Coordinates of C-alpha atoms in Angstrom, one line a residue:
H139 CA -25.3 -111.5 50.7
S140 CA -21.7 -110.6 50.8
I141 CA -19.6 -110.1 47.6
E142 CA -16.4 -112.0 47.7
N143 CA -13.1 -111.1 46.1
D144 CA -13.9 -113.3 43.1
N145 CA -17.2 -111.4 42.6
N146 CA -19.2 -114.5 43.7
L147 CA -21.9 -114.2 46.4
N148 CA -22.2 -115.8 49.9
E149 CA -25.5 -115.7 51.8
I150 CA -25.3 -114.0 55.2
F151 CA -28.6 -115.5 56.3
S152 CA -31.3 -117.5 54.6
A153 CA -34.2 -116.1 52.6
F154 CA -37.0 -114.8 54.7
G155 CA -40.4 -113.1 54.3
G156 CA -44.1 -113.8 54.0
D157 CA -47.4 -112.8 52.5
Y158 CA -46.7 -109.1 52.7
G159 CA -46.3 -108.1 49.0
S160 CA -48.2 -106.7 46.1
N161 CA -50.3 -109.8 45.6
K162 CA -51.5 -109.6 49.2
I163 CA -52.8 -106.1 48.5
D164 CA -54.6 -107.3 45.4
S165 CA -56.3 -110.1 47.4
L166 CA -57.4 -107.6 50.1
I167 CA -58.8 -105.2 47.4
F168 CA -60.8 -108.0 45.8
E169 CA -61.9 -109.7 49.0
E170 CA -62.8 -106.6 51.0
I171 CA -64.0 -104.1 48.4
I172 CA -64.9 -105.7 45.1
N173 CA -66.6 -108.7 46.8
V174 CA -68.7 -106.4 48.9
V175 CA -69.7 -104.1 46.1
F176 CA -70.1 -106.6 43.2
N177 CA -70.6 -109.9 45.1
C178 CA -67.6 -111.4 43.3
K179 CA -63.9 -111.6 44.2
N180 CA -62.5 -113.5 41.2
F181 CA -63.2 -114.4 37.6
E182 CA -65.0 -117.6 38.5
D183 CA -67.5 -115.7 40.7
Y184 CA -68.0 -113.1 38.0
K185 CA -68.7 -115.7 35.4
K186 CA -71.1 -117.7 37.6
I187 CA -73.2 -114.6 38.5
Y188 CA -73.2 -113.5 34.9
Y189 CA -74.7 -116.8 33.7
E190 CA -77.1 -116.9 36.6
N191 CA -78.5 -113.5 35.7
K192 CA -78.7 -114.3 32.0
K193 CA -80.2 -117.7 32.8
E194 CA -78.1 -119.2 30.0
K195 CA -75.6 -122.1 29.8
E196 CA -72.0 -121.2 29.7
D197 CA -70.8 -120.3 26.2
P198 CA -67.1 -120.6 25.3
E199 CA -67.4 -117.6 23.0
D200 CA -69.0 -115.5 25.7
E201 CA -66.4 -116.7 28.2
G202 CA -63.5 -115.2 26.1
V203 CA -65.2 -111.8 26.2
L204 CA -66.0 -112.0 29.9
F205 CA -62.4 -113.0 30.7
G206 CA -61.1 -110.0 28.6
D207 CA -63.4 -107.7 30.6
W208 CA -62.2 -109.1 33.9
I209 CA -58.6 -108.7 32.9
E210 CA -59.2 -105.1 31.9
F211 CA -60.9 -104.5 35.3
E212 CA -57.9 -106.0 37.1
R213 CA -55.5 -103.8 35.1
Q214 CA -57.4 -100.7 36.3
I215 CA -57.1 -101.8 39.9
K216 CA -53.4 -102.5 39.3
N217 CA -52.8 -99.0 37.9
F218 CA -54.8 -97.5 40.8
K219 CA -52.6 -99.4 43.3
E220 CA -49.3 -98.6 41.6
G221 CA -50.1 -94.9 41.1
I222 CA -50.6 -94.3 44.8
N223 CA -48.2 -92.0 46.7
I224 CA -48.5 -90.2 50.0
E225 CA -49.3 -86.8 48.4
K226 CA -52.3 -88.3 46.6
K227 CA -54.0 -90.1 49.4
D228 CA -56.8 -87.6 49.7
D229 CA -57.7 -87.8 46.0
F230 CA -60.0 -90.1 44.1
Y231 CA -59.4 -92.6 41.3
L232 CA -62.1 -93.3 38.7
I233 CA -62.6 -97.0 37.7
N234 CA -64.9 -98.0 34.9
C235 CA -67.1 -100.8 36.2
S236 CA -69.5 -101.0 33.2
Y237 CA -68.5 -104.7 32.8
F238 CA -70.6 -105.5 35.9
Q239 CA -73.8 -104.0 34.5
D240 CA -75.0 -107.5 33.4
L241 CA -74.6 -108.8 37.0
F242 CA -77.5 -106.5 38.2
K243 CA -81.1 -106.5 37.2
K244 CA -81.5 -102.8 37.9
K245 CA -79.4 -99.8 38.9
S246 CA -80.8 -99.8 42.4
D247 CA -79.1 -103.2 43.1
I248 CA -75.6 -101.8 42.6
I249 CA -76.5 -98.5 44.4
A250 CA -77.7 -100.6 47.4
L251 CA -74.4 -102.5 47.5
V252 CA -72.3 -99.3 47.3
E253 CA -74.3 -97.9 50.2
K254 CA -73.8 -101.1 52.1
Y255 CA -70.0 -100.8 51.7
N256 CA -70.2 -97.1 52.7
R257 CA -72.0 -98.0 55.9
K258 CA -69.3 -100.6 56.7
C259 CA -66.4 -98.2 56.0
K260 CA -67.6 -94.8 57.0
D261 CA -64.2 -93.0 56.6
Q262 CA -63.6 -94.4 53.1
Q263 CA -66.6 -93.7 51.0
L264 CA -67.1 -94.9 47.5
T265 CA -69.1 -92.9 45.0
L266 CA -71.0 -94.5 42.1
E267 CA -71.7 -92.4 39.1
I268 CA -74.0 -93.7 36.4
K269 CA -73.1 -91.4 33.6
S270 CA -75.2 -93.2 31.0
S271 CA -76.9 -96.5 30.5
N272 CA -73.6 -98.1 29.4
K273 CA -71.1 -96.2 31.5
W274 CA -70.8 -96.8 35.2
I275 CA -68.0 -95.2 37.1
I276 CA -66.9 -95.8 40.7
K277 CA -64.8 -93.1 42.4
F278 CA -62.4 -94.9 44.7
P279 CA -60.7 -92.8 47.4
Y280 CA -56.9 -93.2 47.3
K281 CA -57.0 -93.5 51.0
I282 CA -58.6 -97.0 50.9
I283 CA -55.7 -98.6 49.0
Y284 CA -53.1 -96.4 50.7
N285 CA -54.2 -97.9 54.1
Y286 CA -53.8 -101.4 52.7
I287 CA -50.4 -100.6 51.3
K288 CA -49.2 -98.8 54.5
K289 CA -50.2 -101.7 56.7
Q290 CA -48.2 -104.2 54.6
V291 CA -45.3 -101.7 54.3
D292 CA -45.0 -101.4 58.1
I293 CA -44.8 -105.1 58.4
I294 CA -42.0 -105.3 55.7
C295 CA -40.0 -102.4 57.4
N296 CA -40.2 -104.1 60.8
L297 CA -39.2 -107.5 59.4
I298 CA -36.1 -106.0 57.7
K299 CA -35.1 -104.0 60.7
E300 CA -35.4 -107.1 63.0
K301 CA -33.2 -109.1 60.5
I302 CA -30.6 -106.4 60.2
N303 CA -30.4 -106.0 64.0
S304 CA -30.0 -109.8 64.6
S305 CA -27.2 -110.1 62.0
N306 CA -23.6 -110.4 63.1
S307 CA -22.6 -108.7 59.8
K308 CA -22.9 -105.0 59.0
I309 CA -25.5 -104.5 56.4
N310 CA -24.6 -101.5 54.2
S311 CA -27.0 -101.7 51.3
I312 CA -30.4 -103.0 50.2
I313 CA -31.0 -103.7 46.5
C314 CA -34.7 -103.3 45.6
V315 CA -36.0 -105.4 42.7
G316 CA -39.4 -106.5 41.6
G317 CA -42.5 -104.6 40.6
Y318 CA -43.5 -103.7 44.1
C319 CA -40.3 -101.7 44.5
E320 CA -41.8 -99.2 42.1
N321 CA -44.4 -98.3 44.7
K322 CA -43.6 -94.9 46.1
V323 CA -45.2 -95.6 49.5
L324 CA -43.0 -98.7 50.1
M325 CA -39.8 -97.0 49.1
E326 CA -40.4 -93.8 51.1
E327 CA -41.3 -95.7 54.2
L328 CA -38.3 -98.0 53.9
K329 CA -35.9 -95.0 53.5
K330 CA -37.5 -93.3 56.5
S331 CA -37.3 -96.4 58.8
L332 CA -33.7 -97.4 57.7
T333 CA -31.8 -94.1 57.5
S334 CA -28.4 -95.7 57.8
I335 CA -28.9 -98.0 54.8
Q336 CA -28.1 -97.2 51.2
F337 CA -31.0 -98.1 48.9
L338 CA -30.1 -99.3 45.3
Q339 CA -32.6 -99.8 42.5
P340 CA -31.9 -100.8 38.9
P341 CA -33.7 -98.8 36.2
N342 CA -36.2 -101.7 35.6
P343 CA -36.7 -103.6 38.9
C344 CA -38.9 -106.2 37.3
Q345 CA -36.5 -107.0 34.6
A346 CA -33.7 -107.3 37.1
I347 CA -35.3 -110.5 38.5
M348 CA -35.4 -112.1 35.1
K349 CA -31.8 -111.2 34.4
G350 CA -30.7 -112.6 37.7
S351 CA -32.5 -115.9 37.0
V352 CA -30.8 -116.2 33.6
L353 CA -27.3 -115.4 35.1
F354 CA -27.8 -117.9 37.9
G355 CA -29.1 -120.5 35.3
I356 CA -25.9 -120.1 33.3
N357 CA -23.7 -120.2 36.3
P358 CA -25.3 -121.8 39.4
N359 CA -21.9 -121.5 41.2
K360 CA -22.3 -117.8 41.3
I361 CA -23.7 -118.2 44.8
K362 CA -21.0 -120.3 46.5
E363 CA -22.4 -120.3 50.1
R364 CA -25.9 -120.5 51.3
I365 CA -27.5 -120.6 54.8
A366 CA -29.8 -123.6 55.4
K367 CA -33.5 -122.4 55.5
Y368 CA -34.6 -125.7 57.1
T369 CA -33.1 -128.6 59.1
Y370 CA -32.6 -131.7 57.0
G371 CA -32.2 -135.3 58.0
V372 CA -33.7 -138.8 57.7
K373 CA -35.8 -141.1 59.9
V374 CA -33.9 -144.0 61.5
N375 CA -34.1 -146.5 64.3
D376 CA -31.3 -145.9 66.8
I377 CA -30.0 -148.0 69.6
W378 CA -31.9 -147.0 72.8
D379 CA -30.2 -144.5 75.0
E380 CA -32.2 -143.6 78.1
K381 CA -30.6 -140.1 78.4
I382 CA -31.4 -139.2 74.8
H383 CA -34.5 -141.1 73.8
S384 CA -36.7 -141.2 76.9
N385 CA -38.9 -138.2 75.7
I386 CA -38.7 -138.5 71.9
G387 CA -39.6 -141.9 70.6
N388 CA -41.1 -145.4 71.0
K389 CA -38.9 -148.0 72.6
I390 CA -39.0 -151.3 70.6
F391 CA -37.1 -154.6 71.1
D392 CA -35.5 -156.1 68.0
E393 CA -35.6 -159.9 68.2
D394 CA -32.9 -160.4 65.6
E395 CA -30.5 -158.0 67.2
Q396 CA -31.6 -158.7 70.7
K397 CA -31.4 -155.0 71.4
W398 CA -33.7 -152.1 72.4
F399 CA -34.1 -149.4 69.7
C400 CA -35.7 -146.0 69.6
E401 CA -38.1 -146.0 66.7
D402 CA -38.4 -143.0 64.3
C403 CA -35.4 -140.9 65.4
F404 CA -34.4 -137.9 63.3
D405 CA -30.8 -138.2 62.2
I406 CA -29.8 -134.6 61.3
F407 CA -27.6 -134.0 58.2
I408 CA -27.6 -130.2 58.5
R409 CA -29.3 -127.7 60.8
K410 CA -31.3 -124.6 60.0
G411 CA -28.9 -121.6 59.9
E412 CA -25.8 -123.6 59.1
K413 CA -23.6 -122.9 56.0
L414 CA -24.1 -124.9 52.9
L415 CA -21.2 -124.9 50.4
I416 CA -21.4 -125.6 46.7
G417 CA -20.3 -129.2 46.2
Q418 CA -20.5 -130.0 49.9
E419 CA -21.2 -133.7 50.7
I420 CA -22.6 -135.2 53.9
K421 CA -22.3 -138.9 54.2
R422 CA -24.0 -141.4 56.5
Q423 CA -23.8 -145.2 56.7
F424 CA -27.0 -147.2 57.6
A425 CA -27.6 -150.9 58.2
M426 CA -30.8 -152.1 56.4
K427 CA -33.3 -153.9 58.6
Y428 CA -34.5 -156.1 55.7
P429 CA -32.2 -157.7 53.1
R430 CA -34.4 -156.9 50.0
Y431 CA -35.5 -153.3 50.6
G432 CA -34.9 -150.2 52.7
E433 CA -37.1 -147.1 53.2
I434 CA -35.6 -143.6 53.5
N435 CA -37.8 -140.7 54.7
F436 CA -35.9 -137.5 54.0

């Protein structure tokens, strides 16, 4: 964005990005670690295995307790992930996994799964400690999650660099908001890869998103100019032009008009990358084929 003289914003280029954020790391952790060790990657799997082992029907009262246990386990993983920094990558993080005891008939079952994971990932060994009959602890090496984060961070850094290099405008600053910006690995790698950029971060990056949403809701004109993320238009039948239509549509003859038409042409209103101004109108005039109804596919 550029800040204009009236303190309103204009987009320099449209929003961009992909599946590279904090939720992606969560999905990798649960898909590639938790699923291998505990045979479940989400609450539905957890609940299903629990009732299968108990040989009971699902009980709404039990489900509330089970859901609470699962949320607590997810919270531990989240704390593990957010606490990672480069200095700690050779340390371990202890996670209480006693919630999963009811999923296994005997201790040897969980030990076998941990060993299976360790055979698969030889450089990132998990350690299961059964401290007592009701306290199971898994020692997770920081390195496991650090590697997940680093891989995603590298993608983010390259994506931002490409966008900055392709821009006709000089980018001076990057404002970092959202919970993921509290991750030290992300911020350190960004600063290393973009040394000429000033990085700004509000005291509470999560809250900044909510505040921005409220400000924009109160005054949608705050952003006066956007860049189209997509090309927009409608489907029409156009008078046949051999030079234009020979490779793009079906040639049909209209008995009423006694003319050849190209069926299903794309009449473009605005193209991807063009500027969109607040209050801008684009007008088209169409003749309807039938007197009683017309169909518009936008």
